[in-house]
Tab-separated table of N, CA and C in Angstrom:
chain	number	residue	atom	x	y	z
A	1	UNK	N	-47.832	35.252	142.474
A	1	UNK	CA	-47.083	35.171	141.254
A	1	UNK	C	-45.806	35.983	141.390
A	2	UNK	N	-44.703	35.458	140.839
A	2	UNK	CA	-43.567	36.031	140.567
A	2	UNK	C	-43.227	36.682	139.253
A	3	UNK	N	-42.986	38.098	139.122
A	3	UNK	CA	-42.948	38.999	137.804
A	3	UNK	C	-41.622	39.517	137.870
A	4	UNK	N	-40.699	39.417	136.443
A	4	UNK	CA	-39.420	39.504	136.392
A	4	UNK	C	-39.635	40.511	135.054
A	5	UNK	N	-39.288	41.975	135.072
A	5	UNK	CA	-38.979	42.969	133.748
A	5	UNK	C	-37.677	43.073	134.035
A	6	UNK	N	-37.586	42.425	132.585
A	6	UNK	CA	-35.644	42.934	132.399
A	6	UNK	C	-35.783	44.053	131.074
A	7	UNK	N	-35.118	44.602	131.057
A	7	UNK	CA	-34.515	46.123	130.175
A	7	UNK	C	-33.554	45.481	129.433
A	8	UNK	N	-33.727	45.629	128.416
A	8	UNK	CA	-31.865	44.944	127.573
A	8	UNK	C	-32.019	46.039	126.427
A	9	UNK	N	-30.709	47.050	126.473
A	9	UNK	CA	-30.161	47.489	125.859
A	9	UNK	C	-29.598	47.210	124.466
A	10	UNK	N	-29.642	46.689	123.427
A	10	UNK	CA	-29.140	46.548	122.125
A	10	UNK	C	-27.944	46.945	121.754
A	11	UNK	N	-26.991	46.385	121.097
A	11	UNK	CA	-26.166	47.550	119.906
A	11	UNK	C	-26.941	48.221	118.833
A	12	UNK	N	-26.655	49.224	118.523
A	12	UNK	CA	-27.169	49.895	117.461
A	12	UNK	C	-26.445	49.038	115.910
A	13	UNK	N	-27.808	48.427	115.800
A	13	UNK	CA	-27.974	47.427	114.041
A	13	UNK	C	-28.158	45.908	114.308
A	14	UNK	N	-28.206	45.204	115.716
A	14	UNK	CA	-28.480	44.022	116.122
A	14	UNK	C	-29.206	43.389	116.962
A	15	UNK	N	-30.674	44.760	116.474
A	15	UNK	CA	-31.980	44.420	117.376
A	15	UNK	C	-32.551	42.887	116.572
A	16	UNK	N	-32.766	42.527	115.068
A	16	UNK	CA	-32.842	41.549	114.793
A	16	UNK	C	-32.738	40.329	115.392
A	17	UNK	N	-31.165	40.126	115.548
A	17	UNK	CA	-30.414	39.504	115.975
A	17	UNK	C	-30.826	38.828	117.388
A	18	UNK	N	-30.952	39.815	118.160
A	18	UNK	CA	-31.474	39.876	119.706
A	18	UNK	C	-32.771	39.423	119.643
A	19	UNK	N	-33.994	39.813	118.626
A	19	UNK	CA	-35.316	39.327	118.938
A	19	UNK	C	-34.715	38.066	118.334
A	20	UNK	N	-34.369	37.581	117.349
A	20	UNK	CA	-34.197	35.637	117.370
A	20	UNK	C	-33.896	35.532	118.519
A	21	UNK	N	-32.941	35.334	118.701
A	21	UNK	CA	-32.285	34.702	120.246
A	21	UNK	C	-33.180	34.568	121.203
A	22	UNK	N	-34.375	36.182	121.631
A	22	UNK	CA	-34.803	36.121	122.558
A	22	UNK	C	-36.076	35.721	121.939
A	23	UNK	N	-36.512	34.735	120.952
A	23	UNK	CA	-37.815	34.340	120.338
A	23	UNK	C	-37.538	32.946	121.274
A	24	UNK	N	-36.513	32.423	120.862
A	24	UNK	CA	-36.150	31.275	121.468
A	24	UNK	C	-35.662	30.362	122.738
A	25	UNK	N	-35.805	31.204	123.779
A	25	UNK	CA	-35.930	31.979	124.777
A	25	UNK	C	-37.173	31.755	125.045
A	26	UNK	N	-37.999	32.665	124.543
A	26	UNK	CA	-39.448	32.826	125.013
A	26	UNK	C	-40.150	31.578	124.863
A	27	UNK	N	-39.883	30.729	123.780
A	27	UNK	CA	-40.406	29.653	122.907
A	27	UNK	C	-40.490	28.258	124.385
A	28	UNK	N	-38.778	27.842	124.557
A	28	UNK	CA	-38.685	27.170	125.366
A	28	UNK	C	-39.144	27.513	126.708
A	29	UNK	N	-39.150	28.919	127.227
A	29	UNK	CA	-39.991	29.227	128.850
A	29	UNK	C	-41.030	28.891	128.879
A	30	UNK	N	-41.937	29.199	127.513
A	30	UNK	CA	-43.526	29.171	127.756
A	30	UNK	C	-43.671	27.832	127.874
A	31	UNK	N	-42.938	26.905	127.611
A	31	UNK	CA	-43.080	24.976	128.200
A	31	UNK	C	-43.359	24.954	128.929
A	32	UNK	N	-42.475	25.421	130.018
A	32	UNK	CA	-42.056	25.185	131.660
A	32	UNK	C	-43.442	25.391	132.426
A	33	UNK	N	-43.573	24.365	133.244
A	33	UNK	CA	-45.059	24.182	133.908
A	33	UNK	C	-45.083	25.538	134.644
A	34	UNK	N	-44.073	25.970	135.382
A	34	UNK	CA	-43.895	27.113	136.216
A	34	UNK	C	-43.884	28.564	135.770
A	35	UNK	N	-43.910	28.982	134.320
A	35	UNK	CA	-43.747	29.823	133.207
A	35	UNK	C	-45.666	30.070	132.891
A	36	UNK	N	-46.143	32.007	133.335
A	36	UNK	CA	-47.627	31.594	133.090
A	36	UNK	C	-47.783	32.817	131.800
A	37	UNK	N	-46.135	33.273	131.562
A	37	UNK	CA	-46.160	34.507	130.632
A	37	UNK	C	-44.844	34.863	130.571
A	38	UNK	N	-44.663	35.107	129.066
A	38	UNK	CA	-43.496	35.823	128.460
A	38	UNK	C	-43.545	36.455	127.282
A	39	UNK	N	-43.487	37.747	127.859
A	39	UNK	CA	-43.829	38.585	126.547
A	39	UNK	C	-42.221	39.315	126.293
A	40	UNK	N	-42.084	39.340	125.032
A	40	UNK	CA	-40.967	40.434	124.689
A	40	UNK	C	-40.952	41.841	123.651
A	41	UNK	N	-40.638	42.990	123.636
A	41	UNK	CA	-41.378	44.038	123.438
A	41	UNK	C	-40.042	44.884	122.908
A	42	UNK	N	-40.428	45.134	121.958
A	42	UNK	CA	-39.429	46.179	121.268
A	42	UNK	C	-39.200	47.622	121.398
A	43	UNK	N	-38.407	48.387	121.313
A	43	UNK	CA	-39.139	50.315	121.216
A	43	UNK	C	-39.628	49.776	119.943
A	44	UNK	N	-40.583	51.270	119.321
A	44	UNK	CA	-40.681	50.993	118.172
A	44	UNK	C	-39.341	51.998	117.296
A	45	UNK	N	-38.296	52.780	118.158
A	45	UNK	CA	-37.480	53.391	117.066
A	45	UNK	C	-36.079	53.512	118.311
A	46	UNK	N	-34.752	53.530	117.760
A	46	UNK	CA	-33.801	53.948	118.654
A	46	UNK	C	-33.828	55.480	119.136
A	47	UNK	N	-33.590	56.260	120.836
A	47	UNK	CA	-33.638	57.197	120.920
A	47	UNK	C	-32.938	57.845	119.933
A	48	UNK	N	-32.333	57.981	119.232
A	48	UNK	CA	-31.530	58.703	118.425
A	48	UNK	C	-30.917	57.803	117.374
A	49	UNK	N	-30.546	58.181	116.352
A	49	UNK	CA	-29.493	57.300	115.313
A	49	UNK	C	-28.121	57.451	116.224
A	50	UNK	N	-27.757	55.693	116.312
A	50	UNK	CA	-26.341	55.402	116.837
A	50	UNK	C	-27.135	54.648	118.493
A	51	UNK	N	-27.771	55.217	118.460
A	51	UNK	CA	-28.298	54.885	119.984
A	51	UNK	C	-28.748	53.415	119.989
A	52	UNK	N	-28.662	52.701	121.236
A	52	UNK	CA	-28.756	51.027	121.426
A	52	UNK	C	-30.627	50.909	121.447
A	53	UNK	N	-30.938	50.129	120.909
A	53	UNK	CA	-31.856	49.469	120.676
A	53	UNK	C	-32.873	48.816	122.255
A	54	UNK	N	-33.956	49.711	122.619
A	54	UNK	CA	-34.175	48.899	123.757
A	54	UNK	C	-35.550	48.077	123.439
A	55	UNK	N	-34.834	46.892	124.430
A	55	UNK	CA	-36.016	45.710	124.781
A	55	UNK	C	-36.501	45.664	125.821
A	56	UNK	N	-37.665	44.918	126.065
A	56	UNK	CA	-38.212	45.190	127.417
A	56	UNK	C	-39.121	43.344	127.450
A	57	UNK	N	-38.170	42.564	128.883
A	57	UNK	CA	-38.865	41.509	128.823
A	57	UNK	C	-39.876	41.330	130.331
A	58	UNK	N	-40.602	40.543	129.898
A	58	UNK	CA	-41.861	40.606	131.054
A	58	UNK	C	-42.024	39.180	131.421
A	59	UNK	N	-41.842	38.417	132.113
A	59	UNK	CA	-42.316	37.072	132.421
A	59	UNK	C	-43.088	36.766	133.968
A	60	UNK	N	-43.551	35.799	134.003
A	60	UNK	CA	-44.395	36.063	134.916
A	60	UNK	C	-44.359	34.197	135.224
A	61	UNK	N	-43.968	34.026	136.387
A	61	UNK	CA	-43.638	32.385	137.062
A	61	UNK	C	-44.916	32.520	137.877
A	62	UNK	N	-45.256	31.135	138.385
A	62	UNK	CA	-45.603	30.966	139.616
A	62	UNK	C	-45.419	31.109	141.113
A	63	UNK	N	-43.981	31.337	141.009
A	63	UNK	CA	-43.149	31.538	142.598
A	63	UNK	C	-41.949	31.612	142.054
A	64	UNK	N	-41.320	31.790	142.936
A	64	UNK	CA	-39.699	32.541	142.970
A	64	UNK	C	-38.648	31.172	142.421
A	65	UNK	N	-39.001	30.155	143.128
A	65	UNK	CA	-38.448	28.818	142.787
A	65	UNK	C	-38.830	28.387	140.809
A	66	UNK	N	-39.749	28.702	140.953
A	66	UNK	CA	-40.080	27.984	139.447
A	66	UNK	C	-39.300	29.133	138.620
A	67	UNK	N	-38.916	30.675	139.027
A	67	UNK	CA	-38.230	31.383	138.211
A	67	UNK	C	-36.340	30.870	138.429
A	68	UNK	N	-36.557	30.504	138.947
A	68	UNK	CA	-34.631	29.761	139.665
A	68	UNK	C	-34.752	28.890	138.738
A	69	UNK	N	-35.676	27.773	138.496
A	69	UNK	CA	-35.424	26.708	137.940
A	69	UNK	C	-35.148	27.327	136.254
A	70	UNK	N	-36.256	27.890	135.743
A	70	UNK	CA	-36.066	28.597	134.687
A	70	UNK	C	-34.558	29.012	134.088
A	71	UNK	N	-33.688	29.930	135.196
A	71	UNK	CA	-32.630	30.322	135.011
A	71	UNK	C	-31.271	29.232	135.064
A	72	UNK	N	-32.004	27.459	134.893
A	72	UNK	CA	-31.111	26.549	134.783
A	72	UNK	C	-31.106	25.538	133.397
A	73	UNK	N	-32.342	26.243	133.055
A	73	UNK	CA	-32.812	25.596	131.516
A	73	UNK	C	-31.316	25.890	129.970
A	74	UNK	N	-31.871	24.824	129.574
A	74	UNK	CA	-30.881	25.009	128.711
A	74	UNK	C	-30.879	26.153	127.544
A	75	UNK	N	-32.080	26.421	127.504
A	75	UNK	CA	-32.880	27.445	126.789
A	75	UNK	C	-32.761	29.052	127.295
A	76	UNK	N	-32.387	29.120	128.601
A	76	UNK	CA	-31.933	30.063	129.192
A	76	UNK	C	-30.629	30.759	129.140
A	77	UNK	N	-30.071	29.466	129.188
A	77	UNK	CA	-28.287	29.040	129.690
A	77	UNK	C	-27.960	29.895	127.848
A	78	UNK	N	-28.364	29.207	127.001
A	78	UNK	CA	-28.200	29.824	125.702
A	78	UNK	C	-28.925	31.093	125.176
A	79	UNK	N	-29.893	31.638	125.924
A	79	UNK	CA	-29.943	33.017	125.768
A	79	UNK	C	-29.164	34.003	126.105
A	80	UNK	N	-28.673	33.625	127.504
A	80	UNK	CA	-27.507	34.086	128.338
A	80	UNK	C	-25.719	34.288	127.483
A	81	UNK	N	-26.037	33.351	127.218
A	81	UNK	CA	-24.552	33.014	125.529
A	81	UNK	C	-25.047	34.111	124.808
A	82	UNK	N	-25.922	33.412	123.576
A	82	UNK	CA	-25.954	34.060	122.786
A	82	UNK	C	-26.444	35.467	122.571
A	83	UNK	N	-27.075	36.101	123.523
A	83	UNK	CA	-27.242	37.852	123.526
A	83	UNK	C	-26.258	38.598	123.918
A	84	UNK	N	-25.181	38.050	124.753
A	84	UNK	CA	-24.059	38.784	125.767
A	84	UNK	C	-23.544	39.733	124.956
A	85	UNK	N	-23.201	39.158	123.480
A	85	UNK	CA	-22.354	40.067	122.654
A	85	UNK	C	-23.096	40.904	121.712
A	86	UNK	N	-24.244	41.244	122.124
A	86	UNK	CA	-25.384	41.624	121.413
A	86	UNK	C	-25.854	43.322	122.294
A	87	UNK	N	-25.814	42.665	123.243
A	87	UNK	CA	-25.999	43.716	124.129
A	87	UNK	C	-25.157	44.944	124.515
A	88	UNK	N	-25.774	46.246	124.595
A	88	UNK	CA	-24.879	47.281	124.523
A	88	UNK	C	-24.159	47.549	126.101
A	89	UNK	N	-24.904	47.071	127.185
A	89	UNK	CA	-24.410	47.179	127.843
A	89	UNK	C	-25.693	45.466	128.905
A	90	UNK	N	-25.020	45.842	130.193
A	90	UNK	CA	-25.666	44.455	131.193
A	90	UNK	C	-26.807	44.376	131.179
A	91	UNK	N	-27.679	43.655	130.615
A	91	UNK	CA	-29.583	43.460	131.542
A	91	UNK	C	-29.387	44.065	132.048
A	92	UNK	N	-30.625	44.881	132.652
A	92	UNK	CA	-30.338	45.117	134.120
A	92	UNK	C	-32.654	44.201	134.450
A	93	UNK	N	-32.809	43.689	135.471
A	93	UNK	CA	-33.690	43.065	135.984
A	93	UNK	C	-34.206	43.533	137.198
A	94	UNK	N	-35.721	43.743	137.758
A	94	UNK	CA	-36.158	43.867	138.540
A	94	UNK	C	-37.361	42.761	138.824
A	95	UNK	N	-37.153	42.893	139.803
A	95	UNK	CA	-38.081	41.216	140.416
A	95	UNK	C	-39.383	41.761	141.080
A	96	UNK	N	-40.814	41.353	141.364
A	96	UNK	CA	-41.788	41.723	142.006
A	96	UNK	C	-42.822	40.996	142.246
A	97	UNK	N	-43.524	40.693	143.199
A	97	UNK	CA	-44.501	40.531	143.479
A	97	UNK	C	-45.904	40.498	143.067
A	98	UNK	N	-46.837	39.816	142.417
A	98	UNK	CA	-47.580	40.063	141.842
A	98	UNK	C	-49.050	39.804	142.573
A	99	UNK	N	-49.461	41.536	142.883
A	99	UNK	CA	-50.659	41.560	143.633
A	99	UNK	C	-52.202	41.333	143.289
A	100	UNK	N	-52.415	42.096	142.018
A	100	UNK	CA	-53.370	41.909	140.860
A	100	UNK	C	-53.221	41.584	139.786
A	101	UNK	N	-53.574	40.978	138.652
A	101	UNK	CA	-54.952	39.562	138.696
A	101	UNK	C	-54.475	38.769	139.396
A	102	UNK	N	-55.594	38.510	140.326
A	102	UNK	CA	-55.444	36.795	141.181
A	102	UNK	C	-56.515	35.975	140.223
A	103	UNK	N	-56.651	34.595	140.252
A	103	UNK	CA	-55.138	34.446	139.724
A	103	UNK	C	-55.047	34.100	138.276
A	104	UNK	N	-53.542	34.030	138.212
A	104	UNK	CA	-53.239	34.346	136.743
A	104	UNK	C	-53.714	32.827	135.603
A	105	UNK	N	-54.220	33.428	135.128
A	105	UNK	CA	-55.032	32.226	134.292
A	105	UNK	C	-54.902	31.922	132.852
């Protein structure tokens, strides 16, 4: 299995905003035959007042290819739009390998 956590940073007052977008997002991945999990996860408070809002996304493909294809969906393509100006600063994403549970069911 292929496991992708991305970190997304918020503006401070347009965490709302960001969970729609990224509801819809999640909505259209979980279709995708190659898609076996997508969870998206809020803090529950900003480090500080003024401070950006963090998210934390978790998805989980079958292989590296079915996560490529993912990142051509139209559902993607418009998450990519519509969070850009949402965000306090870049995604940042780490990619991994997934050793335990075999397999994912």
């Amino acid at each position: 299995m292929y496991v992708v956590c991305v970190t997304v940073k918020v503006k401070p007052g347009r965490g709302d905003e960001f969970a729609q977008v990224a509801w819809r997002d999640h909505e259209g991945t979980r279709k995708e035959p190659g898609n076996l999990r997508f969870d998206v996860l809020r803090s529950e408070v900003p480090a500080a007042p003024g401070e950006p809002e963090l998210f934390f996304l978790y998805e989980v493909y079958r292989s590296k290819e079915d996560f490529a294809a993912h990142q051509l969906t139209p559902h993607f393509l418009a998450f990519r739009e519509e969070s850009k100006d949402l965000m306090a600063e870049p995604r940042q994403s780490v990619k991994y390998e997934s050793l335990f549970p075999e397999p994912w069911v």
